[in-house]
Coordinates of C-alpha atoms and ligand atoms in Angstrom, one line a residue:
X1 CA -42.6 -13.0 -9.9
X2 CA -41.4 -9.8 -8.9
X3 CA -37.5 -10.5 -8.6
X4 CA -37.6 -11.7 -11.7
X5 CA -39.5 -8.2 -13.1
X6 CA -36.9 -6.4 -10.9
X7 CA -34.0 -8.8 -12.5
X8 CA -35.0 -8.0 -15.9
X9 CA -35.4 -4.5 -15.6
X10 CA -31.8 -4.7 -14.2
X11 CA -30.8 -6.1 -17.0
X12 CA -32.4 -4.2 -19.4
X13 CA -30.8 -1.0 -18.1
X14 CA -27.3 -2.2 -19.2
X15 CA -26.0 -2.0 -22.2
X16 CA -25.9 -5.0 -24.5
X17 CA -22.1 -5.6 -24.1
X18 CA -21.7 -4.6 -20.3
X19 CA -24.4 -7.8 -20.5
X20 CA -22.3 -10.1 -22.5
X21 CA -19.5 -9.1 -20.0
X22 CA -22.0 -10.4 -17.4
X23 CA -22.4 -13.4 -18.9
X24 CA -18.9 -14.2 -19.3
X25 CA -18.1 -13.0 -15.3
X26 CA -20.9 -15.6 -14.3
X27 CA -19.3 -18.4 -16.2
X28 CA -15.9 -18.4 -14.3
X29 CA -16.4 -17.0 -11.3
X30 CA -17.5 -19.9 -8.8
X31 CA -17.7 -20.3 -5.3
X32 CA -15.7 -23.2 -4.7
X33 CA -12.5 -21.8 -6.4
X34 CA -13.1 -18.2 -4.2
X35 CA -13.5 -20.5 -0.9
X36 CA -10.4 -22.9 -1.9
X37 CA -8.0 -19.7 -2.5
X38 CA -9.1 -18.0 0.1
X39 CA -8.9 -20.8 2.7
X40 CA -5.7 -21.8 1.6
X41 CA -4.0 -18.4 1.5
X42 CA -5.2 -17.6 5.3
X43 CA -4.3 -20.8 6.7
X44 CA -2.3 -21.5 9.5
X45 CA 0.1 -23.2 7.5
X46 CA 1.0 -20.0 5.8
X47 CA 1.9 -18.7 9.5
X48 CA 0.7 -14.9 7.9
X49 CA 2.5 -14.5 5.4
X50 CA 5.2 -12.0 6.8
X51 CA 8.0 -10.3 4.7
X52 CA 10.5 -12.0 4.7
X53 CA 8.9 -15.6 6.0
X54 CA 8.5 -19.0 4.8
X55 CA 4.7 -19.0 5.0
X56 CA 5.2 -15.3 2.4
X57 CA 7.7 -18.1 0.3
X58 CA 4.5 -20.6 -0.3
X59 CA 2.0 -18.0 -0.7
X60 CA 4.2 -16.8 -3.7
X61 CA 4.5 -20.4 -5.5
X62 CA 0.7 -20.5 -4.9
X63 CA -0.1 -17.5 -6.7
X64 CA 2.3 -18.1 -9.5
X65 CA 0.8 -21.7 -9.8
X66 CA -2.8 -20.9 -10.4
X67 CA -1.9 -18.0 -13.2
X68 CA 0.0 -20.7 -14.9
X69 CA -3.1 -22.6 -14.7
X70 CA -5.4 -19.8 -15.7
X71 CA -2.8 -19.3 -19.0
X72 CA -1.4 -16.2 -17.7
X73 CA 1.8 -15.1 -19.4
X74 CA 5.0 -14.5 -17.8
X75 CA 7.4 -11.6 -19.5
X76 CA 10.8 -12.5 -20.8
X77 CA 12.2 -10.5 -17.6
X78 CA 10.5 -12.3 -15.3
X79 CA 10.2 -16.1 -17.1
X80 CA 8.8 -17.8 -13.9
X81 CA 6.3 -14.5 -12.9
X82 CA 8.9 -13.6 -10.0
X83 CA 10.0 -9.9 -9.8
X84 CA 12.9 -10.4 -6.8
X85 CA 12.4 -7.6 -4.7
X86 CA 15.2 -6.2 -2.4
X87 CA 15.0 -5.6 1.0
X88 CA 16.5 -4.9 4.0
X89 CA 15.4 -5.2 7.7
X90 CA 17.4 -2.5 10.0
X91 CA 18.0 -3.3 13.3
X92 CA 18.3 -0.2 15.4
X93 CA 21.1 0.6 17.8
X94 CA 20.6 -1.0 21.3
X95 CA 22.7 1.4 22.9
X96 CA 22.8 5.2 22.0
X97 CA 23.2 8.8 23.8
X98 CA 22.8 12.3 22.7
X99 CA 25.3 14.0 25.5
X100 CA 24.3 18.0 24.9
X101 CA 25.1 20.5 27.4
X102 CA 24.4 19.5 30.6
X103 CA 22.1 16.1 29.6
X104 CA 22.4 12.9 28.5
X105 CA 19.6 11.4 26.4
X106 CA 19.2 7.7 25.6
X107 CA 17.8 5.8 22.3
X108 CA 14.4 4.7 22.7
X109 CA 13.6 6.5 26.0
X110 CA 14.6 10.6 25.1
X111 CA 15.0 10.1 21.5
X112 CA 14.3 7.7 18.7
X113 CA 16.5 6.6 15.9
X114 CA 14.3 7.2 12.2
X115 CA 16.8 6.4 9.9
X116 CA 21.1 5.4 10.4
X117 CA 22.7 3.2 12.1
X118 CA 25.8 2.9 14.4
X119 CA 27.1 6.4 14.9
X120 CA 30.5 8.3 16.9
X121 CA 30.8 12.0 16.8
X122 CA 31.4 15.2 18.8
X123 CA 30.7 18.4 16.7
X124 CA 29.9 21.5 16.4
X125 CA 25.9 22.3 16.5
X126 CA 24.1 24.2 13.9
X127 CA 20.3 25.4 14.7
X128 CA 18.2 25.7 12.1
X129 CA 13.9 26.8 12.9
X130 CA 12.8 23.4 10.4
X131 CA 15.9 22.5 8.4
X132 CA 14.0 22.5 5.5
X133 CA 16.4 21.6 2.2
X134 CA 16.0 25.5 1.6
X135 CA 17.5 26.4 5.3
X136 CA 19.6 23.9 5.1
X137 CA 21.2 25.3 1.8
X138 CA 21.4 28.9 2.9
X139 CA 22.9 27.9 6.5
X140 CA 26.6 26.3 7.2
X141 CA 26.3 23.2 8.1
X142 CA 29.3 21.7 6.8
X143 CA 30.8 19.2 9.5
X144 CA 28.4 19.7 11.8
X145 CA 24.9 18.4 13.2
X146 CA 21.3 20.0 12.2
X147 CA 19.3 21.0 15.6
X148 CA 16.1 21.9 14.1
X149 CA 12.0 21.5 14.6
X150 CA 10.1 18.6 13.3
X151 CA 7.9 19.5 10.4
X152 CA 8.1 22.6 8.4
X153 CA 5.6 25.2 10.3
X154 CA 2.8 24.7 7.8
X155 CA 1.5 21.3 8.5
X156 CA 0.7 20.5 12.1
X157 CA 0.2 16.5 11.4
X158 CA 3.2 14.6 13.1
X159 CA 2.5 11.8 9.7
X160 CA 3.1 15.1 7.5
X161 CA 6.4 15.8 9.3
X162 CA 7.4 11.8 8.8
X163 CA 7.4 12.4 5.5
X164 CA 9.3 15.5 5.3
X165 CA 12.3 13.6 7.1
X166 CA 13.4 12.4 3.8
X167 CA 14.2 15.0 1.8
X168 CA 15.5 16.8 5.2
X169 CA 17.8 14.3 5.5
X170 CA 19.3 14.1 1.7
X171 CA 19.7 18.0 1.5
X172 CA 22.1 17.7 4.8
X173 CA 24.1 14.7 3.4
X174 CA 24.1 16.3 0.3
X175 CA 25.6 19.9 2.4
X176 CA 28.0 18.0 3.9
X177 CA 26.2 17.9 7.6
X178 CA 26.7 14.7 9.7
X179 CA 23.1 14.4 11.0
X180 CA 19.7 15.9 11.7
X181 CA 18.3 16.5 15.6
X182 CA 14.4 17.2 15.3
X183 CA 12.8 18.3 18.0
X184 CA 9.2 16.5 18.0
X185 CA 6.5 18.2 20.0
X186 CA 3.0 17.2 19.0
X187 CA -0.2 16.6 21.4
X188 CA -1.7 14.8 18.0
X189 CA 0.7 11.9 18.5
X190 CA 2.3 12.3 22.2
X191 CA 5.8 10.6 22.7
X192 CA 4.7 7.0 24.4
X193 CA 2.5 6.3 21.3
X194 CA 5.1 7.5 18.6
X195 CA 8.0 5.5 20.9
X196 CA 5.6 2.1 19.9
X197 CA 5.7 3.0 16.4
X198 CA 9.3 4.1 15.7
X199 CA 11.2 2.1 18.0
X200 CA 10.9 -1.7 16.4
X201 CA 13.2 -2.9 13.5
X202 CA 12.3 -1.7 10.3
X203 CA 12.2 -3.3 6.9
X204 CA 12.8 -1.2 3.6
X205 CA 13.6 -1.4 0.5
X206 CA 17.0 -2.1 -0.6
X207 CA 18.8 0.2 -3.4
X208 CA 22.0 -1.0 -3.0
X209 CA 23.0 2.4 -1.4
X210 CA 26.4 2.1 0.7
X211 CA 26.1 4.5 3.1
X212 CA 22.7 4.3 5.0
X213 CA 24.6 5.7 8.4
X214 CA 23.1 9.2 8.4
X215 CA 21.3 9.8 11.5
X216 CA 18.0 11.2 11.3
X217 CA 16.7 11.6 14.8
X218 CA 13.6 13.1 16.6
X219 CA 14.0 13.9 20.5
X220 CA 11.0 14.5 22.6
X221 CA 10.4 18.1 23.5
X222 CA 7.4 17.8 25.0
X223 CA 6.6 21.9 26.3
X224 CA 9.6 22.7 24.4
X225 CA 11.3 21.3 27.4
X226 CA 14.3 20.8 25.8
X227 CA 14.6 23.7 23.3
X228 CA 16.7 25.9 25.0
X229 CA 19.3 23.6 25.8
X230 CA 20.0 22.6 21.8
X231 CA 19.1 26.2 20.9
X232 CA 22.5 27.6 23.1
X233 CA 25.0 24.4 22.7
X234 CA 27.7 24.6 20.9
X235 CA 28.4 21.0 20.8
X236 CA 27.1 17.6 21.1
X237 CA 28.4 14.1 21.5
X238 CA 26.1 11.0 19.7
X239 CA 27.0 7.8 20.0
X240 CA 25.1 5.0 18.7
X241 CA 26.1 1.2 18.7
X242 CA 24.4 -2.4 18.7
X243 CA 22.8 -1.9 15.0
X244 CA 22.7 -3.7 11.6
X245 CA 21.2 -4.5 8.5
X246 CA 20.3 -7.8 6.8
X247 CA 19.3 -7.8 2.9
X248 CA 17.0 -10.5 1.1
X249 CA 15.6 -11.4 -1.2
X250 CA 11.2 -11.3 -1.6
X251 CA 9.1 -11.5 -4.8
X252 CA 6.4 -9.9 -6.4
X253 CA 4.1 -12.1 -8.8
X254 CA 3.6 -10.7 -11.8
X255 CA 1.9 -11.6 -15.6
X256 CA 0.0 -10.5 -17.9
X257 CA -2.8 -11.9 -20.3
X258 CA -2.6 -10.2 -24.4
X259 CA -5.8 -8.0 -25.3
X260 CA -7.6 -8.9 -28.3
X261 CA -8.1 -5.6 -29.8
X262 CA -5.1 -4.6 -32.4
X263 CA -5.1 -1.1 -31.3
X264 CA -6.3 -1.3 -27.4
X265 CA -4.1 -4.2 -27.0
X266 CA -0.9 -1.9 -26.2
X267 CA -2.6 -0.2 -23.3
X268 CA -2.7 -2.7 -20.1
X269 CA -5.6 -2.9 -17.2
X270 CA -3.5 -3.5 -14.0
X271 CA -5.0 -6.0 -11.7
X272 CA -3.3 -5.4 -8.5
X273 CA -3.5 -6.8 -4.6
X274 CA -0.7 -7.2 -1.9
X275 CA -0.2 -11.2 -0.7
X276 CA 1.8 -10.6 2.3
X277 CA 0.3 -9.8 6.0
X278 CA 2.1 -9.2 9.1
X279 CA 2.8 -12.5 10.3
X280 CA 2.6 -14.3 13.9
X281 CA 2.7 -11.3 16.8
X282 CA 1.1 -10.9 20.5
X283 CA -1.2 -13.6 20.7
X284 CA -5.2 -12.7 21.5
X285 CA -7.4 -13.6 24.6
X286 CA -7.6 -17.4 22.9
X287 CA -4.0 -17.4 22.4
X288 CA -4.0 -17.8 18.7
X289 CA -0.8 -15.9 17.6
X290 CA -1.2 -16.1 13.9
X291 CA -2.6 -13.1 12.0
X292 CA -3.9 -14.9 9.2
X293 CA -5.2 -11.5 7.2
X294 CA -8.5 -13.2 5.4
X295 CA -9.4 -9.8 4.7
X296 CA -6.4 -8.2 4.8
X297 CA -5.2 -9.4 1.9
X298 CA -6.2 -12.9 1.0
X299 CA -10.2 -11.4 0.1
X300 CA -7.8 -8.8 -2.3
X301 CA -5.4 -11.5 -3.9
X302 CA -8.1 -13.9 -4.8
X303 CA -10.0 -10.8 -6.9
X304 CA -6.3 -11.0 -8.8
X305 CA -6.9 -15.0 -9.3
X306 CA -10.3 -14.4 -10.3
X307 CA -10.0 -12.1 -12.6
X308 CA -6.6 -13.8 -13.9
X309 CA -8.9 -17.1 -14.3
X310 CA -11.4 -14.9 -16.1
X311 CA -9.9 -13.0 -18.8
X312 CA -7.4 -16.2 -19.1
X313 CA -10.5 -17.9 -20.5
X314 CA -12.1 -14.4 -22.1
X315 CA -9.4 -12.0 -22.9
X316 CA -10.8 -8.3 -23.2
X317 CA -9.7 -5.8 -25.6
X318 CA -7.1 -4.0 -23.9
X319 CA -4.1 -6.1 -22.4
X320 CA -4.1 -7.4 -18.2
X321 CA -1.3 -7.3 -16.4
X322 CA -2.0 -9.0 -12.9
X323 CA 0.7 -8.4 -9.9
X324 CA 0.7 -9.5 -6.6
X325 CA 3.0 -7.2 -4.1
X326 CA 5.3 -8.3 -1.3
X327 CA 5.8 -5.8 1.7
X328 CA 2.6 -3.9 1.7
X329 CA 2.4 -4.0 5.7
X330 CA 5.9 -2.5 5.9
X331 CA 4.9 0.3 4.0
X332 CA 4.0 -0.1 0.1
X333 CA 6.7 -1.5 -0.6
X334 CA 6.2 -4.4 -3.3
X335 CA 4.3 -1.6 -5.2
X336 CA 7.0 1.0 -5.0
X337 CA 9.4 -1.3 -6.1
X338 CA 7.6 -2.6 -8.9
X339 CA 6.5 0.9 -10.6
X340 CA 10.1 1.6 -10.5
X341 CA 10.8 -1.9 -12.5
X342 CA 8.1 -2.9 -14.3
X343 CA 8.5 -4.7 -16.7
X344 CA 5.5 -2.5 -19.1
X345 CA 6.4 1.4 -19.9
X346 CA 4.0 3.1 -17.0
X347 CA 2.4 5.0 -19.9
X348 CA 1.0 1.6 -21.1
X349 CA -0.8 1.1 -18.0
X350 CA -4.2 3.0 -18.4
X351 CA -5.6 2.1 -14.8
X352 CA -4.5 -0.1 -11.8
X353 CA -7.4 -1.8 -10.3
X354 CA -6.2 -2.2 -7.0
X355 CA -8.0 -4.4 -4.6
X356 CA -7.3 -4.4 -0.5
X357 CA -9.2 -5.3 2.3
X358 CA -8.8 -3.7 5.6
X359 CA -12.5 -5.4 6.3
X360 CA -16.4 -4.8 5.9
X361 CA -19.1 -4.1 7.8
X362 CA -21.9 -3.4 5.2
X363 CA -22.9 -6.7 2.5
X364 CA -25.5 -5.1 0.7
X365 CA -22.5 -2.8 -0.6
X366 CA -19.1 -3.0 -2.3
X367 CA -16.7 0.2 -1.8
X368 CA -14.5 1.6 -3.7
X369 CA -12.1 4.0 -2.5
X370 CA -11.5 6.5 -4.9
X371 CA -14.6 5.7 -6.5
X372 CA -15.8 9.8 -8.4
X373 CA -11.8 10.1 -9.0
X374 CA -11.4 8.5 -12.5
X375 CA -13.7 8.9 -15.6
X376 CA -14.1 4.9 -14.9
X377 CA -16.7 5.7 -12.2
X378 CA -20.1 4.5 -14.1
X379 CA -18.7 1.6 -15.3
X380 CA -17.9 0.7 -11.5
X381 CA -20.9 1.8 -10.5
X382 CA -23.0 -0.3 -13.3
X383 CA -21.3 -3.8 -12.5
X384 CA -21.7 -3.4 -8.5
X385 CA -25.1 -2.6 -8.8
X386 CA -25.5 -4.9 -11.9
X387 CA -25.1 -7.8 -8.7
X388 CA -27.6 -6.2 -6.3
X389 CA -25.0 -4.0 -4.7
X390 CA -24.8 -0.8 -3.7
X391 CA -21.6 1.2 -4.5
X392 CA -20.1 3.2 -2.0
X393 CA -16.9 5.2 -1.3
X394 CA -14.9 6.7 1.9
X395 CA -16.9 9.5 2.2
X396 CA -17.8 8.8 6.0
X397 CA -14.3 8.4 7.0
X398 CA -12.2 10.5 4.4
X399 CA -9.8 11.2 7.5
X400 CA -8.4 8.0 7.6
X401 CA -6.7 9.0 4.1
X402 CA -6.8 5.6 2.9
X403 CA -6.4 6.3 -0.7
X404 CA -3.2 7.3 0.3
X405 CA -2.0 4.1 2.5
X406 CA -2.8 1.3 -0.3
X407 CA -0.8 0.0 -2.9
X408 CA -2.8 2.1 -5.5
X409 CA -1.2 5.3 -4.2
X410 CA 2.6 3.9 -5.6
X411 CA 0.9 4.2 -9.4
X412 CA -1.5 7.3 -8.3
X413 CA 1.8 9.4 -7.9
X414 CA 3.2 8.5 -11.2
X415 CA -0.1 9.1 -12.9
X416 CA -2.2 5.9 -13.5
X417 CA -5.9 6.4 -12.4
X418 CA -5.6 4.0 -9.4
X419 CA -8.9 3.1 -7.2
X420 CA -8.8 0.4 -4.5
X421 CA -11.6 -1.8 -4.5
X422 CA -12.5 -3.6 -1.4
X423 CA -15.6 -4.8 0.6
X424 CA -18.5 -3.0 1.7
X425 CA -17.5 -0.5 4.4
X426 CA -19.8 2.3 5.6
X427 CA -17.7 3.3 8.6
X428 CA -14.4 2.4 10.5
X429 CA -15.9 1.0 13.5
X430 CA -15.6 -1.8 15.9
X431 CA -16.9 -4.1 13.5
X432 CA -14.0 -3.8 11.6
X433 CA -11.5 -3.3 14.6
X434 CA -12.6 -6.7 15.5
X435 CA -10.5 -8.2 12.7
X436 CA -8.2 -5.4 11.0
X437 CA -5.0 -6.9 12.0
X438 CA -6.3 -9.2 14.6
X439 CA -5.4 -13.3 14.8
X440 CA -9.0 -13.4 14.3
X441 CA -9.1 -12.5 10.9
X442 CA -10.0 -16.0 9.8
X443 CA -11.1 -17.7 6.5
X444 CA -14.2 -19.0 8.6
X445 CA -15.3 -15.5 10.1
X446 CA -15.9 -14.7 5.9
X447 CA -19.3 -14.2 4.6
X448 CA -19.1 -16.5 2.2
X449 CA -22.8 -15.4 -0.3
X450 CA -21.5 -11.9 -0.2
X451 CA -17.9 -13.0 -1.5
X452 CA -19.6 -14.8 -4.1
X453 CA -21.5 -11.4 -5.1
X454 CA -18.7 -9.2 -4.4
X455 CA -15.9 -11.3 -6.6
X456 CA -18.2 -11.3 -9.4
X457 CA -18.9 -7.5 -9.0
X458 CA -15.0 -6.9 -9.1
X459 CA -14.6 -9.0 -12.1
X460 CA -17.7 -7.5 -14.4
X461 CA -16.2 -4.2 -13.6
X462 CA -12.6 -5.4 -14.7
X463 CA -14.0 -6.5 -17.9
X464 CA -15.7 -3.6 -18.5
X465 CA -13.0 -1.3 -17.8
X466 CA -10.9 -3.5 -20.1
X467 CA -13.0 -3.1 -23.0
X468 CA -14.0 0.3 -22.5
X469 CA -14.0 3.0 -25.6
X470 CA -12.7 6.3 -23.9
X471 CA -9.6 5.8 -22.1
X472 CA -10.3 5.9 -18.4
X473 CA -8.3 8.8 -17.0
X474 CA -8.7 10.9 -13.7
X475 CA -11.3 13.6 -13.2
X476 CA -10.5 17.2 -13.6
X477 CA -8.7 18.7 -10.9
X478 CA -8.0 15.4 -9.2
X479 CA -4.6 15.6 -6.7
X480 CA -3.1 13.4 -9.8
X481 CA -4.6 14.6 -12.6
X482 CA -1.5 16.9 -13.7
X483 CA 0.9 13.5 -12.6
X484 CA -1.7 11.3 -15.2
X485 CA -1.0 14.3 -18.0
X486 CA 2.5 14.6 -17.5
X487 CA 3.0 10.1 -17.7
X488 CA 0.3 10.2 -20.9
X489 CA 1.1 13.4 -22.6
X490 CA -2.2 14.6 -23.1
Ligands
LIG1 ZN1 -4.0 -4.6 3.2

């Protein structure tokens, strides 16, 4: 008797359409469907679903199949739900030496090769403290290479100085340099870790751009051992050889579902998730070798599907657009690319409800990262708890930045209020080491009530975000909140 007091109370404390929202989440959602997608997207057969890879291929015709069958729309640009993506994979030098003063430093030992190719030169050297694009255009650089320090003296975070090598390296192609030396010297990421990261092939996305040969380089100066040796040379020989670059083809899935609302109808609810993993890799103690990525991201396409099947059968007021990206693990890439193209203005898409799933360790919960960031917050917080949940956020492990590192950040920086919602995670600990990124991270090791409870959660709070009066929008003083007023005009 009492759960069903308790359950009525529940009920009673929602408001009469959030209810009839319920009702029509509970008549799709089901658990057979969940457990058919989800097994069949982390199967073997799919062999992980790397970018480029057959397995990715299959995964694709999958996804598009079921939103034909849940009367999902394709746009005119994309007539069978395929946006190609372009990519390339960059295969780094084999061979290379910086030959400076007295010493001769080799690729992948004494420095590593972040951006470029095959390279020939001897030239004059120009220091710089952090060849910033400010330095760089007060300083003579013309014809010569950039000796400078990584980073910019502000931010001591080697990721930080990773992301300043961009714009570094375009105001020295654009001053006529030939390449940029940085010296790296960080105890927060020490050489032997940062050679694992930035030594492999790399895929990125593909502009078309002709000339990707600009060396971008970091050499270890671990105690500034080798400061004084670039600071005082004149000149330097680099030679690099053994590199190239393949381009193809990948695809995200995208389509969209009309709102019923004359008005609302032009705004679109983005429904978002990434379908690709990283593949088959070092095999574990059992010597399974395929990372099947259950969590990470099957768990976050199927919230796509199930929502897709949902509002497919119940349209809300404002428009869906669902998407699926390719090249997530490589670094955000489907998303990047397809807020670039889409094929709907970005001002028409009032929120991206991203969904990813590094893991969980917690099933009476459901987080939400980003969860107090967008005016969208109660509604979130009425259908998780609406299913017995609680709703939680990243508080207890803010320094893991994940807003940051999933596919909601690509339409966060242009504006759109962009949460990532993903299973209940109260902490990053072994729990969830024992799958993130792991072979292990099987269809069978998946709780299988809680995705019941959790799917439903996500779709209730789709719905309701898709019928909402107030246009969600970020809170006050949010990192995006100028971005989101600058896309909207408001
Ligand atoms: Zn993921």
């Amino acid at each position: 008797m009492k759960n069903v007091f308790f359950a009525w109370l529940l009920l009673c404390t929602m408001t009469v359409w959030a209810q009839k929202d319920k009702k029509l989440t509970d008549k799709t959602v089901d658990k057979a469907s969940i457990a058919a997608h989800l097994r069949f997207l982390s199967s073997d057969a799919l062999e992980g679903r790397d970018t480029p890879s057959k397995g990715q291929a299959v995964a694709a015709e999958y996804l598009r199949t079921q939103m034909e069958l849940y009367g999902v729309k394709a746009f005119d640009q994309y007539p069978d739900y395929y946006q190609p993506v372009q990519m390339k994979k960059v295969v780094k030098p084999s061979e290379g030496v910086i030959a400076v003063d007295s010493m001769e430093l080799r690729i992948g030992e004494e420095f590593l090769l972040i951006n470029g190719g095959n390279f020939d030169v001897t030239s004059k050297v120009v220091y710089l403290e952090y060849a910033t694009p400010d330095e760089i255009k007060s300083a003579d650089v013309k014809g010569k290479v950039i000796v400078a320090n990584a980073g910019d003296g502000q931010d001591v975070s080697p990721r930080a100085w990773f992301g300043l090598i961009s714009d570094k390296r375009k105001a020295a192609k654009d001053a006529g340099a030939l390449a940029v030396i940085e010296l790296y010297n960080s105890a927060q990421i020490p050489w032997n870790v940062l050679k694992r990261y930035l030594s492999g092939d790399r895929v990125a996305l593909d502009y078309g751009d002709a000339d990707d040969s600009f060396p971008s380089i970091w050499v270890n100066n671990a105690n500034q051992e080798r400061s004084e040796a670039f600071i005082k040379a004149k000149q330097l020989t680099l030679t690099m050889s053994g590199g190239n670059v393949d381009r193809f083809e990948v695809f995200n899935v995208v389509g969209y579902i009309e709102g019923t609302d004359p008005e609302l109808k032009k705004d679109y609810v983005v429904y978002s998730a990434h379908y690709d993993h990283v593949g088959i890799g070092q095999p574990d103690s059992t010597g399974d070798a395929i990372y099947n990525g259950a969590r990470d991201n099957a768990v976050g396409s199927v919230t796509v599907l199930e929502a897709a099947k949902n509002i497919g059968m119940y349209p809300t007021k404002r428009s869906s657009l669902f998407v699926f990206f390719t090249g997530e693990e490589k670094g955000l890439l489907g998303s990047e690319w397809f807020v670039e193209k889409s094929p709907v203005a970005l001002s028409d898409m009032v929120y991206c409800f991203n969904s990813d799933g590094g893991g969980y360790n917690n099933t009476s919960m459901a987080s939400v990262i980003g969860l107090d960031r967008t005016t969208a917050e109660d509604l979130l917080v009425e259908a998780i708890e609406s299913y017995g949940l609680t709703a939680g956020d990243d508080a207890n492990y803010k320094e893991q930045g994940l807003f940051d590192r999933s596919d909601n950040v690509s339409f966060a920086k242009k504006g759109i209020p962009a949460p990532t919602f993903t299973p209940g995670m109260d902490a990053f600990d072994d729990e969830i080491f024992k799958y993130y990124h792991q072979p292990s991270d099987e269809f069978e090791t998946l709780d299988m009530d809680y995705m019941y409870t959790f799917y439903r959660a996500y779709v209730l709070a789709g719905r309701l975000i898709g019928n909402m009066k107030e246009t969600p929008f970020w809170k006050e003083g949010d990192k995006y909140y100028e971005a989101g007023k600058s896309l909207y005009n408001n």
